[in-house]
mmCIF file of C-alpha atoms in Angstrom:
data_model
loop_
_atom_site.group_PDB
_atom_site.id
_atom_site.type_symbol
_atom_site.label_atom_id
_atom_site.label_comp_id
_atom_site.label_asym_id
_atom_site.label_seq_id
_atom_site.Cartn_x
_atom_site.Cartn_y
_atom_site.Cartn_z
ATOM 1 C CA UNK I 1 0.000 0.000 0.000
ATOM 2 C CA UNK I 2 1.339 3.425 -0.947
ATOM 3 C CA UNK I 3 2.484 5.751 1.806
ATOM 4 C CA UNK I 4 -0.334 8.006 2.963
ATOM 5 C CA UNK I 5 -3.052 5.771 1.531
ATOM 6 C CA UNK I 6 -6.054 5.264 3.788
ATOM 7 C CA UNK I 7 -6.323 1.865 5.409
ATOM 8 C CA UNK I 8 -9.528 0.034 4.407
ATOM 9 C CA UNK I 9 -12.110 -0.227 7.181
ATOM 10 C CA UNK I 10 -12.212 -3.548 8.969
ATOM 11 C CA UNK I 11 -15.371 -5.627 8.476
ATOM 12 C CA UNK I 12 -18.066 -4.341 10.822
ATOM 13 C CA UNK I 13 -16.056 -1.212 11.684
ATOM 14 C CA UNK I 14 -17.941 2.036 12.151
ATOM 15 C CA UNK I 15 -17.810 4.337 9.155
ATOM 16 C CA UNK I 16 -18.433 7.961 9.920
ATOM 17 C CA UNK I 17 -21.413 9.206 7.931
ATOM 18 C CA UNK I 18 -20.663 12.038 5.536
ATOM 19 C CA UNK I 19 -24.085 13.700 5.534
ATOM 20 C CA UNK I 20 -26.682 13.304 8.291
ATOM 21 C CA UNK I 21 -30.222 14.489 8.883
ATOM 22 C CA UNK I 22 -31.026 15.115 12.531
ATOM 23 C CA UNK I 23 -34.710 14.990 13.503
ATOM 24 C CA UNK I 24 -35.412 17.062 16.611
ATOM 25 C CA UNK I 25 -38.561 17.374 18.679
ATOM 26 C CA UNK I 26 -39.848 20.904 19.130
ATOM 27 C CA UNK I 27 -40.578 20.145 22.780
ATOM 28 C CA UNK I 28 -36.830 19.981 23.398
ATOM 29 C CA UNK I 29 -36.543 23.689 22.598
ATOM 30 C CA UNK I 30 -39.028 24.309 25.403
ATOM 31 C CA UNK I 31 -36.619 22.929 27.991
ATOM 32 C CA UNK I 32 -38.045 21.260 31.087
ATOM 33 C CA UNK I 33 -41.580 22.523 30.418
ATOM 34 C CA UNK I 34 -41.571 21.467 26.763
ATOM 35 C CA UNK I 35 -43.441 24.655 25.824
ATOM 36 C CA UNK I 36 -42.358 27.902 24.207
ATOM 37 C CA UNK I 37 -38.688 28.838 24.015
ATOM 38 C CA UNK I 38 -36.235 28.133 26.815
ATOM 39 C CA UNK I 39 -32.612 29.242 26.839
ATOM 40 C CA UNK I 40 -31.455 25.864 28.142
ATOM 41 C CA UNK I 41 -33.368 23.997 25.436
ATOM 42 C CA UNK I 42 -31.987 26.107 22.603
ATOM 43 C CA UNK I 43 -28.491 25.937 24.076
ATOM 44 C CA UNK I 44 -28.593 22.145 24.384
ATOM 45 C CA UNK I 45 -29.732 21.619 20.802
ATOM 46 C CA UNK I 46 -27.348 24.200 19.355
ATOM 47 C CA UNK I 47 -24.460 22.515 21.184
ATOM 48 C CA UNK I 48 -25.531 19.103 19.863
ATOM 49 C CA UNK I 49 -25.742 20.380 16.294
ATOM 50 C CA UNK I 50 -22.448 22.283 16.458
ATOM 51 C CA UNK I 51 -20.770 19.241 17.993
ATOM 52 C CA UNK I 52 -22.115 16.968 15.272
ATOM 53 C CA UNK I 53 -20.761 19.304 12.624
ATOM 54 C CA UNK I 54 -17.451 19.322 14.466
ATOM 55 C CA UNK I 55 -17.377 15.525 14.184
ATOM 56 C CA UNK I 56 -16.903 15.963 10.444
ATOM 57 C CA UNK I 57 -20.404 15.437 9.072
ATOM 58 C CA UNK I 58 -22.603 17.726 7.022
ATOM 59 C CA UNK I 59 -25.723 18.320 9.123
ATOM 60 C CA UNK I 60 -29.320 18.932 8.084
ATOM 61 C CA UNK I 61 -31.943 19.416 10.798
ATOM 62 C CA UNK I 62 -35.690 18.782 10.696
ATOM 63 C CA UNK I 63 -37.330 20.437 13.682
ATOM 64 C CA UNK I 64 -40.836 19.839 14.981
ATOM 65 C CA UNK I 65 -43.171 22.467 16.394
ATOM 66 C CA UNK I 66 -44.638 20.758 19.440
ATOM 67 C CA UNK I 67 -43.340 23.383 21.861
ATOM 68 C CA UNK I 68 -45.558 25.993 20.202
ATOM 69 C CA UNK I 69 -48.662 24.102 19.086
ATOM 70 C CA UNK I 70 -49.504 21.855 22.010
ATOM 71 C CA UNK I 71 -53.037 23.334 22.242
ATOM 72 C CA UNK I 72 -53.921 22.189 18.739
ATOM 73 C CA UNK I 73 -53.932 18.578 19.918
ATOM 74 C CA UNK I 74 -56.890 19.088 22.225
ATOM 75 C CA UNK I 75 -59.329 18.514 19.376
ATOM 76 C CA UNK I 76 -60.872 21.976 19.101
ATOM 77 C CA UNK I 77 -59.205 22.661 15.722
ATOM 78 C CA UNK I 78 -59.618 20.693 12.482
ATOM 79 C CA UNK I 79 -56.556 18.653 11.555
ATOM 80 C CA UNK I 80 -55.647 20.778 8.529
ATOM 81 C CA UNK I 81 -55.664 24.019 10.531
ATOM 82 C CA UNK I 82 -53.724 22.426 13.375
ATOM 83 C CA UNK I 83 -51.106 21.135 10.944
ATOM 84 C CA UNK I 84 -50.817 24.566 9.333
ATOM 85 C CA UNK I 85 -50.179 26.169 12.718
ATOM 86 C CA UNK I 86 -47.618 23.453 13.416
ATOM 87 C CA UNK I 87 -45.776 24.237 10.179
ATOM 88 C CA UNK I 88 -45.550 27.889 11.197
ATOM 89 C CA UNK I 89 -44.204 26.750 14.561
ATOM 90 C CA UNK I 90 -41.392 24.824 12.882
ATOM 91 C CA UNK I 91 -40.353 28.002 11.081
ATOM 92 C CA UNK I 92 -40.135 29.907 14.357
ATOM 93 C CA UNK I 93 -38.076 27.093 15.865
ATOM 94 C CA UNK I 94 -35.727 27.003 12.876
ATOM 95 C CA UNK I 95 -35.136 30.756 13.075
ATOM 96 C CA UNK I 96 -34.417 30.515 16.802
ATOM 97 C CA UNK I 97 -31.985 27.644 16.240
ATOM 98 C CA UNK I 98 -30.207 29.569 13.498
ATOM 99 C CA UNK I 99 -29.631 32.469 15.884
ATOM 100 C CA UNK I 100 -28.337 30.089 18.561
ATOM 101 C CA UNK I 101 -25.969 28.403 16.103
ATOM 102 C CA UNK I 102 -24.633 31.637 14.669
ATOM 103 C CA UNK I 103 -23.896 32.862 18.201
ATOM 104 C CA UNK I 104 -21.563 29.839 18.333
ATOM 105 C CA UNK I 105 -19.971 30.836 15.014
ATOM 106 C CA UNK I 106 -21.636 27.867 13.327
ATOM 107 C CA UNK I 107 -22.951 28.956 9.911
ATOM 108 C CA UNK I 108 -26.559 27.949 9.309
ATOM 109 C CA UNK I 109 -29.293 28.490 6.738
ATOM 110 C CA UNK I 110 -33.069 28.065 6.940
ATOM 111 C CA UNK I 111 -35.054 26.639 4.028
ATOM 112 C CA UNK I 112 -38.835 26.515 4.229
ATOM 113 C CA UNK I 113 -41.252 24.105 2.560
ATOM 114 C CA UNK I 114 -43.635 27.034 2.034
ATOM 115 C CA UNK I 115 -42.932 30.538 0.766
ATOM 116 C CA UNK I 116 -41.878 33.053 3.431
ATOM 117 C CA UNK I 117 -39.377 35.220 1.506
ATOM 118 C CA UNK I 118 -38.982 37.675 4.382
ATOM 119 C CA UNK I 119 -37.521 34.951 6.605
ATOM 120 C CA UNK I 120 -36.233 32.005 4.560
ATOM 121 C CA UNK I 121 -35.595 30.760 1.047
ATOM 122 C CA UNK I 122 -37.945 28.192 -0.418
ATOM 123 C CA UNK I 123 -36.707 24.622 -0.055
ATOM 124 C CA UNK I 124 -35.288 22.959 -3.146
ATOM 125 C CA UNK I 125 -33.255 19.743 -2.896
ATOM 126 C CA UNK I 126 -30.438 21.054 -5.079
ATOM 127 C CA UNK I 127 -30.179 24.257 -3.032
ATOM 128 C CA UNK I 128 -30.151 22.254 0.187
ATOM 129 C CA UNK I 129 -27.362 20.004 -1.080
ATOM 130 C CA UNK I 130 -25.327 23.033 -2.159
ATOM 131 C CA UNK I 131 -25.662 24.696 1.252
ATOM 132 C CA UNK I 132 -24.587 21.490 2.985
ATOM 133 C CA UNK I 133 -21.588 21.150 0.679
ATOM 134 C CA UNK I 134 -20.604 24.720 1.635
ATOM 135 C CA UNK I 135 -20.407 23.611 5.264
ATOM 136 C CA UNK I 136 -23.574 25.237 6.551
ATOM 137 C CA UNK I 137 -25.986 23.570 8.927
ATOM 138 C CA UNK I 138 -29.254 23.274 7.005
ATOM 139 C CA UNK I 139 -32.369 23.972 9.095
ATOM 140 C CA UNK I 140 -35.531 22.655 7.444
ATOM 141 C CA UNK I 141 -38.817 24.355 8.308
ATOM 142 C CA UNK I 142 -42.400 23.575 7.365
ATOM 143 C CA UNK I 143 -42.241 19.788 7.308
ATOM 144 C CA UNK I 144 -43.236 18.577 3.843
ATOM 145 C CA UNK I 145 -45.349 21.686 3.297
ATOM 146 C CA UNK I 146 -48.463 19.499 3.286
ATOM 147 C CA UNK I 147 -51.009 18.853 6.012
ATOM 148 C CA UNK I 148 -51.713 15.355 7.382
ATOM 149 C CA UNK I 149 -48.011 14.432 7.169
ATOM 150 C CA UNK I 150 -45.738 14.414 10.209
ATOM 151 C CA UNK I 151 -42.285 15.904 10.607
ATOM 152 C CA UNK I 152 -41.034 12.309 10.990
ATOM 153 C CA UNK I 153 -42.178 11.634 7.431
ATOM 154 C CA UNK I 154 -40.710 14.969 6.340
ATOM 155 C CA UNK I 155 -37.378 14.020 7.927
ATOM 156 C CA UNK I 156 -37.194 10.723 6.031
ATOM 157 C CA UNK I 157 -38.185 12.393 2.755
ATOM 158 C CA UNK I 158 -35.695 15.243 3.095
ATOM 159 C CA UNK I 159 -32.908 12.860 4.119
ATOM 160 C CA UNK I 160 -33.404 10.992 0.854
ATOM 161 C CA UNK I 161 -33.663 14.150 -1.255
ATOM 162 C CA UNK I 162 -30.506 15.591 0.305
ATOM 163 C CA UNK I 163 -28.566 12.334 -0.192
ATOM 164 C CA UNK I 164 -27.992 11.804 3.518
ATOM 165 C CA UNK I 165 -26.430 8.510 4.556
ATOM 166 C CA UNK I 166 -27.987 8.452 8.043
ATOM 167 C CA UNK I 167 -31.137 9.703 9.760
ATOM 168 C CA UNK I 168 -30.874 10.358 13.501
ATOM 169 C CA UNK I 169 -33.993 10.802 15.593
ATOM 170 C CA UNK I 170 -32.914 12.659 18.717
ATOM 171 C CA UNK I 171 -35.295 12.090 21.624
ATOM 172 C CA UNK I 172 -35.369 12.145 25.426
ATOM 173 C CA UNK I 173 -34.655 8.407 25.747
ATOM 174 C CA UNK I 174 -31.511 6.493 24.856
ATOM 175 C CA UNK I 175 -32.972 4.263 22.160
ATOM 176 C CA UNK I 176 -35.909 2.024 21.314
ATOM 177 C CA UNK I 177 -37.402 -0.099 24.091
ATOM 178 C CA UNK I 178 -39.605 -3.176 24.143
ATOM 179 C CA UNK I 179 -42.107 -1.126 26.198
ATOM 180 C CA UNK I 180 -42.382 2.360 27.643
ATOM 181 C CA UNK I 181 -39.439 2.467 30.118
ATOM 182 C CA UNK I 182 -41.226 5.106 32.195
ATOM 183 C CA UNK I 183 -44.075 2.659 32.851
ATOM 184 C CA UNK I 184 -42.281 -0.679 32.596
ATOM 185 C CA UNK I 185 -39.073 -0.850 34.694
ATOM 186 C CA UNK I 186 -38.169 -4.160 33.039
ATOM 187 C CA UNK I 187 -38.346 -2.749 29.511
ATOM 188 C CA UNK I 188 -35.419 -3.704 27.314
ATOM 189 C CA UNK I 189 -33.465 -1.417 25.072
ATOM 190 C CA UNK I 190 -32.620 -2.770 21.652
ATOM 191 C CA UNK I 191 -29.094 -2.254 20.357
ATOM 192 C CA UNK I 192 -30.348 -2.767 16.811
ATOM 193 C CA UNK I 193 -33.521 -3.655 14.952
ATOM 194 C CA UNK I 194 -34.553 -4.354 11.394
ATOM 195 C CA UNK I 195 -37.152 -2.177 9.712
ATOM 196 C CA UNK I 196 -39.445 -5.204 9.570
ATOM 197 C CA UNK I 197 -39.164 -5.756 13.323
ATOM 198 C CA UNK I 198 -40.103 -2.149 14.017
ATOM 199 C CA UNK I 199 -43.195 -2.491 11.847
ATOM 200 C CA UNK I 200 -44.186 -5.937 13.135
ATOM 201 C CA UNK I 201 -43.772 -4.978 16.802
ATOM 202 C CA UNK I 202 -45.378 -1.545 16.291
ATOM 203 C CA UNK I 203 -42.488 0.015 18.164
ATOM 204 C CA UNK I 204 -42.692 3.760 18.762
ATOM 205 C CA UNK I 205 -39.750 4.799 16.597
ATOM 206 C CA UNK I 206 -41.258 6.927 13.836
ATOM 207 C CA UNK I 207 -44.574 6.832 12.059
ATOM 208 C CA UNK I 208 -45.378 4.109 9.531
ATOM 209 C CA UNK I 209 -44.796 6.297 6.481
ATOM 210 C CA UNK I 210 -41.368 7.412 7.700
ATOM 211 C CA UNK I 211 -40.217 3.874 8.522
ATOM 212 C CA UNK I 212 -41.484 2.593 5.179
ATOM 213 C CA UNK I 213 -39.584 5.325 3.318
ATOM 214 C CA UNK I 214 -36.391 4.394 5.165
ATOM 215 C CA UNK I 215 -36.910 0.677 4.548
ATOM 216 C CA UNK I 216 -37.674 0.987 0.837
ATOM 217 C CA UNK I 217 -34.632 3.172 0.250
ATOM 218 C CA UNK I 218 -32.154 1.487 2.602
ATOM 219 C CA UNK I 219 -31.716 4.582 4.773
ATOM 220 C CA UNK I 220 -30.389 3.619 8.233
ATOM 221 C CA UNK I 221 -31.962 5.241 11.265
ATOM 222 C CA UNK I 222 -30.565 5.780 14.756
ATOM 223 C CA UNK I 223 -32.615 6.727 17.817
ATOM 224 C CA UNK I 224 -30.618 8.296 20.651
ATOM 225 C CA UNK I 225 -30.923 10.589 23.644
ATOM 226 C CA UNK I 226 -30.252 14.220 22.745
ATOM 227 C CA UNK I 227 -30.543 15.418 26.341
ATOM 228 C CA UNK I 228 -27.126 13.856 27.017
ATOM 229 C CA UNK I 229 -24.552 16.499 26.017
ATOM 230 C CA UNK I 230 -22.374 15.419 23.102
ATOM 231 C CA UNK I 231 -24.360 12.254 22.372
ATOM 232 C CA UNK I 232 -24.830 12.975 18.669
ATOM 233 C CA UNK I 233 -21.164 13.731 17.995
ATOM 234 C CA UNK I 234 -20.179 10.699 20.051
ATOM 235 C CA UNK I 235 -22.333 8.437 17.916
ATOM 236 C CA UNK I 236 -21.007 9.914 14.680
ATOM 237 C CA UNK I 237 -17.427 9.288 15.799
ATOM 238 C CA UNK I 238 -17.838 5.834 17.325
ATOM 239 C CA UNK I 239 -21.177 4.332 16.302
ATOM 240 C CA UNK I 240 -21.925 3.692 19.978
ATOM 241 C CA UNK I 241 -25.142 4.382 21.816
ATOM 242 C CA UNK I 242 -28.807 4.462 20.965
ATOM 243 C CA UNK I 243 -30.639 1.968 18.780
ATOM 244 C CA UNK I 244 -29.822 1.465 15.109
ATOM 245 C CA UNK I 245 -32.606 0.492 12.717
ATOM 246 C CA UNK I 246 -31.539 -0.976 9.400
ATOM 247 C CA UNK I 247 -31.762 -3.925 7.068
ATOM 248 C CA UNK I 248 -30.593 -6.499 9.624
ATOM 249 C CA UNK I 249 -30.773 -6.554 13.422
ATOM 250 C CA UNK I 250 -27.390 -7.469 14.899
ATOM 251 C CA UNK I 251 -27.873 -7.831 18.637
ATOM 252 C CA UNK I 252 -30.377 -8.960 21.201
ATOM 253 C CA UNK I 253 -32.119 -6.350 23.349
ATOM 254 C CA UNK I 254 -30.387 -5.176 26.501
ATOM 255 C CA UNK I 255 -32.138 -5.064 29.832
ATOM 256 C CA UNK I 256 -32.357 -1.529 31.179
ATOM 257 C CA UNK I 257 -29.937 -0.851 34.022
#
């Protein structure tokens, strides 16, 4: 092998993903209350995103709007109107995250699925890919731009359009469990799962449409705890932590400590 040539990765070795889409819950921006904007919530997520970029990956972010639209779930608004309000909420969250990132000298751009020229450019896949290649964090607002579709589905769709090699769903738990760990102390965390297992077991990973999109296009998914500082960058560097969902499950579930 020539001097300076890169050693081939050993079988089963972790390969750092080049381009990643990070799906974030809007409630995380709300901090401990899960509502509105909280300095600690914005700071935590901005640190996670900046750290992930520092790990060498190009980072796109799909943010939800649950911190701003919690009242729409009470049933007093029709679904279409509630979804429209939620899409506006994701734009507000994306703008807040951009400000938090730029205060950390992390360049970021907001693209919206619907036209809001005063605040963001309209999303186009080729524009998104160009911004990522320039080294900017790409903040995606507005979901798919359509009602009756979740931001989980939007995350899977945008990950494919942007040619991402990994989708990370950042949550408040450290992976996928056999049952709700808050209610079942004996719940087991899975180290890995196949797409088919997620669908057959009806595990609360992402919605059916999002999982199906990932499965049909071979897009791997990782679920990890974003409330642990540095967890996203740590996974990108080492492949450790969380639950990986892909074509083949590799390990048995682990009992929760």
